[in-house]
CSV table of C-alpha atoms and ligand atoms in Angstrom, one decimal:
chain,number,residue,atom,x,y,z
A,852,UNK,CA,-40.3,-1.0,-3.1
A,853,UNK,CA,-40.9,-4.1,-0.9
A,854,UNK,CA,-41.5,-3.9,2.6
A,855,UNK,CA,-39.0,-5.2,5.1
A,856,UNK,CA,-39.4,-9.2,5.6
A,857,UNK,CA,-41.3,-9.6,2.4
A,858,UNK,CA,-38.0,-10.8,0.9
A,859,UNK,CA,-38.2,-14.2,2.8
A,860,UNK,CA,-40.1,-17.4,1.9
A,861,UNK,CA,-43.8,-17.9,3.2
A,862,UNK,CA,-42.1,-19.2,6.3
A,863,UNK,CA,-42.0,-15.8,7.8
A,864,UNK,CA,-45.5,-14.1,8.8
A,865,UNK,CA,-44.4,-10.7,9.6
A,866,UNK,CA,-41.8,-8.1,8.8
A,867,UNK,CA,-38.7,-7.3,10.7
A,868,UNK,CA,-38.5,-4.8,13.5
A,869,UNK,CA,-37.5,-1.6,11.6
A,870,UNK,CA,-34.4,-0.8,13.8
A,871,UNK,CA,-33.4,-4.7,13.4
A,872,UNK,CA,-33.8,-4.2,9.6
A,873,UNK,CA,-31.7,-1.4,10.0
A,874,UNK,CA,-29.1,-3.1,11.8
A,875,UNK,CA,-29.1,-6.2,9.7
A,876,UNK,CA,-28.7,-4.4,6.3
A,877,UNK,CA,-25.5,-3.8,4.6
A,878,UNK,CA,-27.2,-1.9,1.6
A,879,UNK,CA,-25.5,1.5,2.6
A,880,UNK,CA,-21.9,0.2,2.2
A,881,UNK,CA,-22.1,-2.9,0.0
A,882,UNK,CA,-23.8,-0.9,-2.8
A,883,UNK,CA,-20.1,-0.2,-3.9
A,884,UNK,CA,-20.1,-3.7,-5.2
A,885,UNK,CA,-23.0,-3.2,-7.4
A,886,UNK,CA,-21.0,-3.1,-10.6
A,887,UNK,CA,-19.2,-6.2,-9.7
A,888,UNK,CA,-22.6,-7.9,-8.7
A,889,UNK,CA,-23.9,-7.1,-12.1
A,890,UNK,CA,-21.0,-8.7,-13.8
A,891,UNK,CA,-21.2,-12.0,-11.8
A,892,UNK,CA,-24.6,-11.9,-12.3
A,893,UNK,CA,-24.3,-11.9,-15.9
A,894,UNK,CA,-22.0,-14.7,-16.1
A,895,UNK,CA,-24.3,-16.7,-13.8
A,896,UNK,CA,-27.1,-16.1,-16.2
A,897,UNK,CA,-25.3,-16.8,-19.2
A,898,UNK,CA,-24.0,-20.1,-17.7
A,899,UNK,CA,-27.7,-20.9,-16.6
A,900,UNK,CA,-28.8,-20.8,-20.5
A,901,UNK,CA,-25.5,-22.6,-21.6
A,902,UNK,CA,-26.4,-25.6,-19.4
A,903,UNK,CA,-29.9,-25.3,-20.2
A,904,UNK,CA,-31.0,-24.7,-16.8
A,905,UNK,CA,-33.1,-21.7,-18.1
A,906,UNK,CA,-33.6,-21.0,-22.0
A,907,UNK,CA,-31.5,-18.5,-23.9
A,908,UNK,CA,-34.1,-15.9,-24.2
A,909,UNK,CA,-34.4,-15.7,-20.7
A,910,UNK,CA,-30.8,-15.4,-20.2
A,911,UNK,CA,-30.7,-12.5,-22.7
A,912,UNK,CA,-33.9,-10.7,-21.1
A,913,UNK,CA,-31.9,-11.2,-17.7
A,914,UNK,CA,-28.4,-9.8,-19.2
A,915,UNK,CA,-30.4,-6.8,-20.7
A,916,UNK,CA,-32.3,-6.0,-17.4
A,917,UNK,CA,-29.1,-6.1,-15.5
A,918,UNK,CA,-27.3,-4.1,-18.0
A,919,UNK,CA,-30.0,-1.5,-17.7
A,920,UNK,CA,-29.6,-1.5,-13.4
A,921,UNK,CA,-25.9,-0.8,-14.1
A,922,UNK,CA,-26.7,1.9,-16.1
A,923,UNK,CA,-29.2,3.4,-13.8
A,924,UNK,CA,-26.6,3.0,-10.7
A,925,UNK,CA,-24.0,4.7,-12.9
A,926,UNK,CA,-26.3,7.7,-13.5
A,927,UNK,CA,-27.4,7.8,-10.1
A,928,UNK,CA,-30.7,6.8,-10.3
A,929,UNK,CA,-30.5,3.8,-8.4
A,930,UNK,CA,-30.4,4.3,-4.8
A,931,UNK,CA,-31.9,1.6,-2.7
A,932,UNK,CA,-32.9,2.0,0.8
A,933,UNK,CA,-32.4,-0.3,3.9
A,934,UNK,CA,-35.5,-2.1,3.2
A,935,UNK,CA,-33.6,-3.9,0.5
A,936,UNK,CA,-31.2,-5.5,3.1
A,937,UNK,CA,-28.1,-5.6,0.6
A,938,UNK,CA,-26.9,-5.1,-2.7
A,939,UNK,CA,-28.0,-8.7,-4.0
A,940,UNK,CA,-31.7,-8.4,-2.8
A,941,UNK,CA,-31.7,-4.8,-4.4
A,942,UNK,CA,-30.4,-5.8,-7.5
A,943,UNK,CA,-32.7,-8.8,-7.8
A,944,UNK,CA,-35.9,-6.7,-7.0
A,945,UNK,CA,-34.9,-4.1,-9.2
A,946,UNK,CA,-34.6,-6.8,-12.2
A,947,UNK,CA,-38.0,-8.3,-11.3
A,948,UNK,CA,-39.5,-4.8,-11.7
A,949,UNK,CA,-37.7,-4.3,-15.2
A,950,UNK,CA,-38.0,-7.6,-16.5
A,951,UNK,CA,-41.0,-9.4,-14.7
A,952,UNK,CA,-41.2,-12.7,-13.5
A,953,UNK,CA,-38.4,-14.3,-15.5
A,954,UNK,CA,-36.1,-11.9,-13.0
A,955,UNK,CA,-36.9,-14.5,-10.3
A,956,UNK,CA,-35.1,-17.1,-12.3
A,957,UNK,CA,-31.8,-15.4,-11.8
A,958,UNK,CA,-30.9,-16.9,-8.5
A,959,UNK,CA,-31.4,-20.3,-9.4
A,960,UNK,CA,-28.5,-22.8,-8.6
A,961,UNK,CA,-26.8,-19.8,-6.4
A,962,UNK,CA,-26.7,-18.4,-2.9
A,963,UNK,CA,-25.9,-14.9,-1.8
A,964,UNK,CA,-22.8,-16.5,0.0
A,965,UNK,CA,-21.2,-17.4,-3.2
A,966,UNK,CA,-22.6,-14.6,-4.6
A,967,UNK,CA,-21.1,-11.9,-2.3
A,968,UNK,CA,-17.9,-13.9,-2.4
A,969,UNK,CA,-17.6,-13.5,-5.9
A,970,UNK,CA,-18.5,-9.9,-5.9
A,971,UNK,CA,-15.9,-9.3,-3.4
A,972,UNK,CA,-13.2,-10.9,-5.2
A,973,UNK,CA,-13.8,-9.0,-8.5
A,974,UNK,CA,-13.9,-6.1,-6.7
A,975,UNK,CA,-10.5,-6.6,-4.7
A,976,UNK,CA,-8.9,-7.9,-8.0
A,977,UNK,CA,-9.6,-4.5,-9.8
A,978,UNK,CA,-8.5,-2.3,-6.7
A,979,UNK,CA,-5.4,-4.5,-6.2
A,980,UNK,CA,-4.4,-3.4,-10.1
A,981,UNK,CA,-5.3,0.2,-9.1
A,982,UNK,CA,-2.9,0.3,-6.2
A,983,UNK,CA,-0.3,-1.6,-8.2
A,984,UNK,CA,-0.5,1.4,-10.9
A,985,UNK,CA,-0.3,3.9,-7.8
A,986,UNK,CA,3.0,2.4,-6.4
A,987,UNK,CA,4.3,2.4,-9.8
A,988,UNK,CA,3.8,6.0,-10.0
A,989,UNK,CA,5.2,6.7,-6.4
A,990,UNK,CA,8.3,4.6,-7.2
A,991,UNK,CA,8.6,6.6,-10.6
A,992,UNK,CA,8.4,9.9,-8.6
A,993,UNK,CA,11.1,8.4,-6.1
A,994,UNK,CA,13.3,7.4,-9.1
A,995,UNK,CA,13.2,10.7,-10.8
A,996,UNK,CA,14.1,12.7,-7.3
A,997,UNK,CA,16.7,10.1,-6.9
A,998,UNK,CA,18.4,10.8,-10.3
A,999,UNK,CA,18.5,14.2,-9.7
A,1000,UNK,CA,20.1,13.8,-6.2
A,1001,UNK,CA,22.6,11.3,-6.9
A,1002,UNK,CA,25.6,13.7,-5.5
A,1003,UNK,CA,23.4,15.5,-3.0
A,1004,UNK,CA,24.6,14.3,0.4
A,1005,UNK,CA,22.5,13.9,3.5
A,1006,UNK,CA,23.6,12.6,6.8
A,1007,UNK,CA,22.7,8.8,7.1
A,1008,UNK,CA,21.3,7.8,10.6
A,1009,UNK,CA,21.5,5.1,13.0
A,1010,UNK,CA,19.7,5.4,16.6
A,1011,UNK,CA,18.8,8.9,15.0
A,1012,UNK,CA,22.3,10.0,15.5
A,1013,UNK,CA,24.3,11.1,12.5
A,1014,UNK,CA,26.5,7.9,11.4
A,1015,UNK,CA,27.7,8.1,8.1
A,1016,UNK,CA,27.2,10.5,5.2
A,1017,UNK,CA,25.1,9.1,2.2
A,1018,UNK,CA,23.9,10.0,-1.2
A,1019,UNK,CA,20.5,11.6,-0.8
A,1020,UNK,CA,19.1,9.3,-3.8
A,1021,UNK,CA,20.6,6.2,-2.0
A,1022,UNK,CA,18.1,7.2,1.0
A,1023,UNK,CA,15.2,7.7,-1.6
A,1024,UNK,CA,16.0,4.4,-3.3
A,1025,UNK,CA,15.5,2.4,-0.1
A,1026,UNK,CA,11.9,3.5,-0.1
A,1027,UNK,CA,11.7,2.5,-3.8
A,1028,UNK,CA,12.9,-1.0,-2.7
A,1029,UNK,CA,10.0,-1.3,-0.1
A,1030,UNK,CA,7.5,-0.2,-2.8
A,1031,UNK,CA,8.9,-2.9,-5.0
A,1032,UNK,CA,8.3,-5.6,-2.4
A,1033,UNK,CA,5.0,-4.0,-1.6
A,1034,UNK,CA,4.1,-4.1,-5.6
A,1035,UNK,CA,5.3,-7.6,-5.7
A,1036,UNK,CA,3.4,-8.8,-2.8
A,1037,UNK,CA,0.2,-7.4,-4.2
A,1038,UNK,CA,1.0,-9.5,-7.4
A,1039,UNK,CA,1.2,-12.3,-5.0
A,1040,UNK,CA,-2.2,-11.4,-3.2
A,1041,UNK,CA,-3.9,-11.2,-6.6
A,1042,UNK,CA,-3.3,-14.7,-7.5
A,1043,UNK,CA,-5.0,-15.8,-4.4
A,1044,UNK,CA,-8.1,-13.3,-4.6
A,1045,UNK,CA,-8.5,-14.5,-8.4
A,1046,UNK,CA,-10.3,-17.8,-7.6
A,1047,UNK,CA,-14.1,-18.4,-8.4
A,1048,UNK,CA,-16.5,-19.5,-5.5
A,1049,UNK,CA,-19.3,-19.1,-7.8
A,1050,UNK,CA,-21.3,-22.0,-7.8
A,1051,UNK,CA,-20.2,-23.1,-4.2
A,1052,UNK,CA,-24.1,-22.5,-3.7
A,1053,UNK,CA,-25.0,-21.7,0.3
A,1054,UNK,CA,-22.4,-24.2,1.3
A,1055,UNK,CA,-22.6,-27.5,-0.1
A,1056,UNK,CA,-22.8,-26.9,-4.0
A,1057,UNK,CA,-26.1,-27.3,-5.6
A,1058,UNK,CA,-28.1,-30.0,-7.5
A,1059,UNK,CA,-28.3,-28.3,-10.7
A,1060,UNK,CA,-25.8,-29.2,-13.7
A,1061,UNK,CA,-23.9,-25.9,-13.7
A,1062,UNK,CA,-20.8,-25.1,-15.0
A,1063,UNK,CA,-18.5,-23.6,-12.8
A,1064,UNK,CA,-15.5,-23.2,-14.8
A,1065,UNK,CA,-17.6,-21.3,-17.4
A,1066,UNK,CA,-18.2,-18.7,-15.0
A,1067,UNK,CA,-14.8,-18.6,-13.8
A,1068,UNK,CA,-13.6,-18.1,-17.3
A,1069,UNK,CA,-16.2,-15.7,-18.0
A,1070,UNK,CA,-15.1,-13.5,-15.1
A,1071,UNK,CA,-11.6,-14.0,-15.6
A,1072,UNK,CA,-10.8,-16.1,-12.5
A,1073,UNK,CA,-7.7,-18.3,-12.7
A,1074,UNK,CA,-9.5,-21.3,-11.3
A,1075,UNK,CA,-12.7,-22.2,-9.0
A,1076,UNK,CA,-12.4,-23.0,-5.1
A,1077,UNK,CA,-12.0,-27.0,-5.0
A,1078,UNK,CA,-14.1,-27.1,-1.8
A,1079,UNK,CA,-17.6,-25.5,-1.6
A,1080,UNK,CA,-17.4,-25.0,2.3
A,1081,UNK,CA,-13.9,-23.2,1.8
A,1082,UNK,CA,-15.2,-21.2,-1.3
A,1083,UNK,CA,-18.0,-19.5,0.6
A,1084,UNK,CA,-16.2,-18.8,4.0
A,1085,UNK,CA,-12.7,-18.1,2.7
A,1086,UNK,CA,-11.5,-14.3,3.4
A,1087,UNK,CA,-8.1,-15.2,3.6
A,1088,UNK,CA,-7.2,-13.2,0.5
A,1089,UNK,CA,-8.7,-9.9,2.1
A,1090,UNK,CA,-6.9,-10.6,5.2
A,1091,UNK,CA,-3.4,-10.9,2.9
A,1092,UNK,CA,-4.6,-7.8,1.0
A,1093,UNK,CA,-4.9,-5.8,4.1
A,1094,UNK,CA,-1.4,-7.1,5.3
A,1095,UNK,CA,0.1,-5.7,2.0
A,1096,UNK,CA,-1.9,-2.7,2.4
A,1097,UNK,CA,-0.8,-2.2,6.0
A,1098,UNK,CA,2.9,-2.7,5.0
A,1099,UNK,CA,2.7,-0.1,2.4
A,1100,UNK,CA,1.1,2.3,4.8
A,1101,UNK,CA,4.1,1.4,7.3
A,1102,UNK,CA,6.5,2.4,4.5
A,1103,UNK,CA,4.8,5.6,3.6
A,1104,UNK,CA,4.4,6.4,7.4
A,1105,UNK,CA,8.2,5.8,8.0
A,1106,UNK,CA,8.8,8.2,5.2
A,1107,UNK,CA,6.3,10.6,6.2
A,1108,UNK,CA,8.0,10.8,9.7
A,1109,UNK,CA,11.4,11.7,8.0
A,1110,UNK,CA,9.9,14.2,5.8
A,1111,UNK,CA,8.2,15.7,9.0
A,1112,UNK,CA,11.8,15.7,10.6
A,1113,UNK,CA,13.2,17.1,7.8
A,1114,UNK,CA,10.8,20.0,7.4
A,1115,UNK,CA,11.3,21.0,11.2
A,1116,UNK,CA,13.5,24.0,12.1
A,1117,UNK,CA,15.5,21.6,13.9
A,1118,UNK,CA,16.6,19.7,10.6
A,1119,UNK,CA,15.7,22.4,8.1
A,1120,UNK,CA,16.6,19.7,5.2
A,1121,UNK,CA,13.4,20.5,2.9
A,1122,UNK,CA,11.3,23.5,2.1
A,1123,UNK,CA,7.6,22.4,1.8
A,1124,UNK,CA,6.3,23.9,-1.4
A,1125,UNK,CA,3.1,25.9,-1.1
A,1126,UNK,CA,1.0,23.7,-3.1
A,1127,UNK,CA,1.6,20.9,-0.5
A,1128,UNK,CA,1.8,22.8,2.8
A,1129,UNK,CA,-0.7,24.6,4.8
A,1130,UNK,CA,-0.6,27.4,7.5
A,1131,UNK,CA,-1.9,27.8,10.9
A,1132,UNK,CA,-5.0,29.6,11.9
A,1133,UNK,CA,-3.3,31.5,14.6
A,1134,UNK,CA,0.7,31.3,14.0
A,1135,UNK,CA,1.2,33.0,10.9
A,1136,UNK,CA,4.5,32.2,10.6
A,1137,UNK,CA,4.0,28.3,10.2
A,1138,UNK,CA,4.0,25.9,7.4
A,1139,UNK,CA,2.6,22.5,8.4
A,1140,UNK,CA,3.5,19.3,6.8
A,1141,UNK,CA,-0.1,18.0,6.8
A,1142,UNK,CA,0.4,15.6,3.9
A,1143,UNK,CA,3.1,13.5,5.7
A,1144,UNK,CA,1.1,14.1,9.0
A,1145,UNK,CA,-2.0,12.7,7.5
A,1146,UNK,CA,-0.4,9.6,5.9
A,1147,UNK,CA,1.2,8.7,9.0
A,1148,UNK,CA,-2.2,9.0,10.9
A,1149,UNK,CA,-4.0,7.2,8.4
A,1150,UNK,CA,-1.9,4.1,8.8
A,1151,UNK,CA,-3.6,3.5,11.9
A,1152,UNK,CA,-6.7,2.5,10.3
A,1153,UNK,CA,-5.4,0.6,7.9
A,1154,UNK,CA,-3.4,-1.7,10.1
A,1155,UNK,CA,-6.5,-1.3,12.4
A,1156,UNK,CA,-8.7,-2.9,9.5
A,1157,UNK,CA,-6.3,-5.9,9.3
A,1158,UNK,CA,-6.7,-6.6,13.0
A,1159,UNK,CA,-10.4,-6.2,12.6
A,1160,UNK,CA,-10.6,-8.9,9.8
A,1161,UNK,CA,-8.4,-11.1,11.8
A,1162,UNK,CA,-10.5,-11.0,14.6
A,1163,UNK,CA,-13.4,-11.3,12.6
A,1164,UNK,CA,-12.3,-14.7,11.3
A,1165,UNK,CA,-10.8,-16.3,14.1
A,1166,UNK,CA,-13.9,-17.9,16.0
A,1167,UNK,CA,-16.1,-18.6,12.7
A,1168,UNK,CA,-17.1,-22.2,12.2
A,1169,UNK,CA,-17.8,-23.4,8.8
A,1170,UNK,CA,-19.3,-22.3,6.6
A,1171,UNK,CA,-20.8,-18.8,5.8
A,1172,UNK,CA,-21.8,-17.0,9.0
A,1173,UNK,CA,-23.4,-13.3,9.1
A,1174,UNK,CA,-20.6,-12.2,10.8
A,1175,UNK,CA,-18.8,-12.1,7.4
A,1176,UNK,CA,-21.0,-9.2,6.4
A,1177,UNK,CA,-18.3,-7.1,8.7
A,1178,UNK,CA,-15.6,-7.9,5.9
A,1179,UNK,CA,-16.5,-5.2,3.6
A,1180,UNK,CA,-16.1,-1.8,5.6
A,1181,UNK,CA,-12.6,-2.1,6.6
A,1182,UNK,CA,-11.5,-3.4,3.3
A,1183,UNK,CA,-13.2,-0.8,1.1
A,1184,UNK,CA,-11.7,1.8,3.6
A,1185,UNK,CA,-8.3,0.2,3.6
A,1186,UNK,CA,-8.6,0.1,-0.2
A,1187,UNK,CA,-9.3,3.9,-0.8
A,1188,UNK,CA,-7.2,5.0,2.2
A,1189,UNK,CA,-4.1,3.1,0.7
A,1190,UNK,CA,-4.7,4.7,-2.8
A,1191,UNK,CA,-5.3,8.2,-1.6
A,1192,UNK,CA,-2.1,8.2,0.3
A,1193,UNK,CA,0.3,6.7,-2.6
A,1194,UNK,CA,-1.3,9.3,-4.6
A,1195,UNK,CA,-0.8,12.4,-2.2
A,1196,UNK,CA,2.7,11.0,-1.5
A,1197,UNK,CA,3.6,10.7,-5.1
A,1198,UNK,CA,2.5,14.5,-5.8
A,1199,UNK,CA,4.2,15.7,-2.5
A,1200,UNK,CA,7.3,13.9,-4.0
A,1201,UNK,CA,7.2,15.4,-7.7
A,1202,UNK,CA,5.9,19.0,-6.5
A,1203,UNK,CA,5.9,19.6,-2.8
A,1204,UNK,CA,9.7,19.3,-1.7
A,1205,UNK,CA,12.7,21.5,-2.2
A,1206,UNK,CA,15.8,19.8,-0.6
A,1207,UNK,CA,17.8,22.8,1.1
A,1208,UNK,CA,21.2,21.8,-0.7
A,1209,UNK,CA,23.4,24.4,1.2
A,1210,UNK,CA,22.2,23.1,4.4
A,1211,UNK,CA,22.5,19.7,3.5
A,1212,UNK,CA,26.2,20.2,2.6
A,1213,UNK,CA,26.6,22.1,5.8
A,1214,UNK,CA,25.1,19.0,7.5
A,1215,UNK,CA,27.7,16.5,6.3
A,1216,UNK,CA,30.6,18.5,7.2
A,1217,UNK,CA,29.6,19.8,10.8
A,1218,UNK,CA,30.2,16.6,12.7
A,1219,UNK,CA,32.2,13.6,13.1
A,1220,UNK,CA,30.4,11.1,10.7
A,1221,UNK,CA,33.6,10.6,8.9
A,1222,UNK,CA,35.3,9.2,11.7
A,1223,UNK,CA,35.0,5.7,10.5
A,1224,UNK,CA,37.0,6.6,7.5
A,1225,UNK,CA,39.8,7.6,9.5
A,1226,UNK,CA,39.9,4.1,10.8
A,1227,UNK,CA,39.5,2.7,7.5
A,1228,UNK,CA,42.3,4.7,6.4
A,1229,UNK,CA,44.6,3.8,9.2
A,1230,UNK,CA,43.9,0.1,8.1
A,1231,UNK,CA,45.0,0.7,4.4
A,1232,UNK,CA,48.1,2.2,6.0
A,1233,UNK,CA,48.5,-1.5,7.7
A,1234,UNK,CA,47.0,-0.7,11.2
A,1235,UNK,CA,44.7,-3.6,12.4
A,1236,UNK,CA,41.1,-2.0,12.7
A,1237,UNK,CA,40.3,-2.2,16.3
A,1238,UNK,CA,43.6,-0.5,16.9
A,1239,UNK,CA,42.8,2.3,14.4
A,1240,UNK,CA,39.1,2.5,15.9
A,1241,UNK,CA,40.6,3.3,19.4
A,1242,UNK,CA,43.0,5.8,17.9
A,1243,UNK,CA,40.3,7.6,16.2
A,1244,UNK,CA,38.3,7.8,19.2
A,1245,UNK,CA,41.3,9.5,20.8
A,1246,UNK,CA,41.3,12.0,17.7
A,1247,UNK,CA,37.6,12.6,18.4
A,1248,UNK,CA,38.2,13.3,21.8
A,1249,UNK,CA,41.2,15.8,21.0
A,1250,UNK,CA,39.2,17.7,18.4
A,1251,UNK,CA,36.2,18.1,21.0
A,1252,UNK,CA,38.5,19.6,23.7
A,1253,UNK,CA,40.0,21.8,21.3
A,1254,UNK,CA,36.5,22.6,19.3
A,1255,UNK,CA,37.6,21.4,16.0
A,1256,UNK,CA,36.5,19.1,13.5
A,1257,UNK,CA,38.5,16.3,12.2
A,1258,UNK,CA,39.2,18.4,8.9
A,1259,UNK,CA,40.6,21.3,11.0
A,1260,UNK,CA,43.5,19.2,12.6
A,1261,UNK,CA,46.9,20.2,11.0
A,1262,UNK,CA,49.2,17.2,9.7
A,1263,UNK,CA,51.3,17.8,12.7
A,1264,UNK,CA,48.3,17.0,15.2
A,1265,UNK,CA,47.3,14.0,12.9
A,1266,UNK,CA,51.1,12.4,13.0
A,1267,UNK,CA,51.2,13.0,16.8
A,1268,UNK,CA,48.4,10.5,17.1
A,1269,UNK,CA,49.9,8.0,14.6
A,1270,UNK,CA,52.9,8.4,12.0
A,1271,UNK,CA,51.0,6.7,9.2
A,1272,UNK,CA,48.6,9.8,8.9
A,1273,UNK,CA,50.0,11.7,5.7
A,1274,UNK,CA,48.4,14.6,3.5
A,1275,UNK,CA,46.0,12.3,1.8
A,1276,UNK,CA,44.0,12.0,5.1
A,1277,UNK,CA,42.4,15.3,4.1
A,1278,UNK,CA,41.0,14.1,0.9
A,1279,UNK,CA,40.2,10.8,2.7
A,1280,UNK,CA,37.6,12.6,5.0
A,1281,UNK,CA,35.7,14.9,2.8
A,1282,UNK,CA,32.5,13.9,2.7
A,1283,UNK,CA,31.9,13.2,-1.0
A,1284,UNK,CA,35.0,11.1,-0.7
A,1285,UNK,CA,33.5,9.4,2.3
A,1286,UNK,CA,30.5,8.6,0.1
A,1287,UNK,CA,32.1,7.5,-2.9
A,1288,UNK,CA,34.6,5.2,-1.2
A,1289,UNK,CA,31.8,2.9,0.1
A,1290,UNK,CA,31.7,1.2,-3.2
A,1291,UNK,CA,30.6,-2.2,-2.1
A,1292,UNK,CA,27.4,-3.8,-3.5
A,1293,UNK,CA,24.3,-2.2,-2.5
A,1294,UNK,CA,26.5,0.8,-0.4
A,1295,UNK,CA,26.2,4.4,-1.0
A,1296,UNK,CA,29.2,4.7,-3.1
A,1297,UNK,CA,28.1,6.8,-6.2
A,1298,UNK,CA,29.0,3.9,-8.7
A,1299,UNK,CA,26.8,1.7,-6.8
A,1300,UNK,CA,23.8,4.1,-6.7
A,1301,UNK,CA,24.2,4.5,-10.4
A,1302,UNK,CA,23.9,0.9,-10.6
A,1303,UNK,CA,20.8,0.9,-8.4
A,1304,UNK,CA,18.9,3.3,-10.7
A,1305,UNK,CA,19.5,1.6,-13.7
A,1306,UNK,CA,18.2,-1.7,-12.1
A,1307,UNK,CA,15.1,-0.2,-10.6
A,1308,UNK,CA,14.5,1.1,-14.1
A,1309,UNK,CA,15.0,-2.5,-15.5
A,1310,UNK,CA,12.5,-3.6,-13.1
A,1311,UNK,CA,9.9,-1.2,-13.4
A,1312,UNK,CA,9.9,-1.7,-17.2
A,1313,UNK,CA,9.7,-5.5,-17.0
B,170,LIG,N1,-25.1,-9.1,2.9
B,170,LIG,C1,-24.5,-10.4,3.2
B,170,LIG,C2,-23.0,-10.3,3.4
B,170,LIG,O1,-22.5,-9.2,3.1
B,170,LIG,C3,-24.8,-11.2,2.1
B,170,LIG,C4,-24.5,-12.9,2.3
B,170,LIG,C5,-25.8,-13.1,3.0
B,170,LIG,N2,-25.8,-14.3,3.2
B,170,LIG,C6,-26.8,-14.9,4.3
B,170,LIG,N3,-26.9,-16.2,4.2
B,170,LIG,N4,-27.4,-14.3,4.9
B,170,LIG,O2,-22.6,-11.2,3.9
């Protein structure tokens, strides 16, 4: 292994202070970029041969050496320490150990600045595609649950006060829609991640006759950065990703909060199955919603990484600055956290929740959440809405005085309030009818929810 400091040119006389070497190094976390670093270096070596900068034989030797390093890494045999500073040096040094002096030619016409930019984009491009797959699984779980609960009714809330009953499927599909936007958003981020900075050099390009479009094409990039300064210092794509990941987490966190509430004794809408809940070490009666709580909690660090990256960038002059080495840990963490949370939530939806249907059906019958429907009823009988609204206020007050629900009023009591009330008022205020009647586009009416389910399937199959 090389000694700290010996990486540098002969301009340096002595090696780094060991504490500073440790402080300066990124190898302990950027080793995660190794497969992408190898991928980028292979394309670079091939381009160097194609443009005549090195010979074909040399390129072949380099490629074989790089492939060997990848295999060593995958078998857990390549574990460079901080003396290597970062993954790029670690690979170059190992390569030279394996193939000899020709290894020293790999870095021709390249800088670690365009190299690390390439690595991180290749990494993120792949991770975005994994997260989009996780989103699809999550959406599928939501959709299945929705299909099985079209006619399960649940109180709908505003201000966390019971407002109007809704179909449980409609509620679940609201989360499906958020996930659909998240999926689309990540597709958009992927476009701006998939641009090649390779060949931008340290900042200004290179004196060698390189072919940037060749490496871009080899690596599956859609195009190249038009400006070398921008290419080596842009991290917008990472910020956009972190923004998209934060939104995914915020959506999961809102849903988690609801599941936690639903599982409380106060709501009692769901039972958590044993495979997805934990107990207390001291209170034997307890069953805790750890999964949604952890998801809600982990949302903080993903949003934190977004803030971290924004603050990292805000004062950077062009072009590369070492500050940019700080772009990785938060990003890697956000990638892992978001994927893990999507997976956990999908499992929770698939096997961890049991909706307590009896309790839900009581919940939609035991309050005044059908009051709007009484007003709407009067409107269909020709009473202007505002007048009907005031009358229903009176009805609710009467009910409260008599400790009755709307459904318990006699026809006589109804007609005392307004002569337009007839026998059919009882049907109009049953929870099922209340839901069914909201058949406006995008509403909770069963016909609308069925259409929404079909649309969701179509969008997922596109
Ligand atoms: N480890 C560095 C990073 O992650 C690689 C680039 C170093 N470039 C430099 N000019 N020191 O940013």
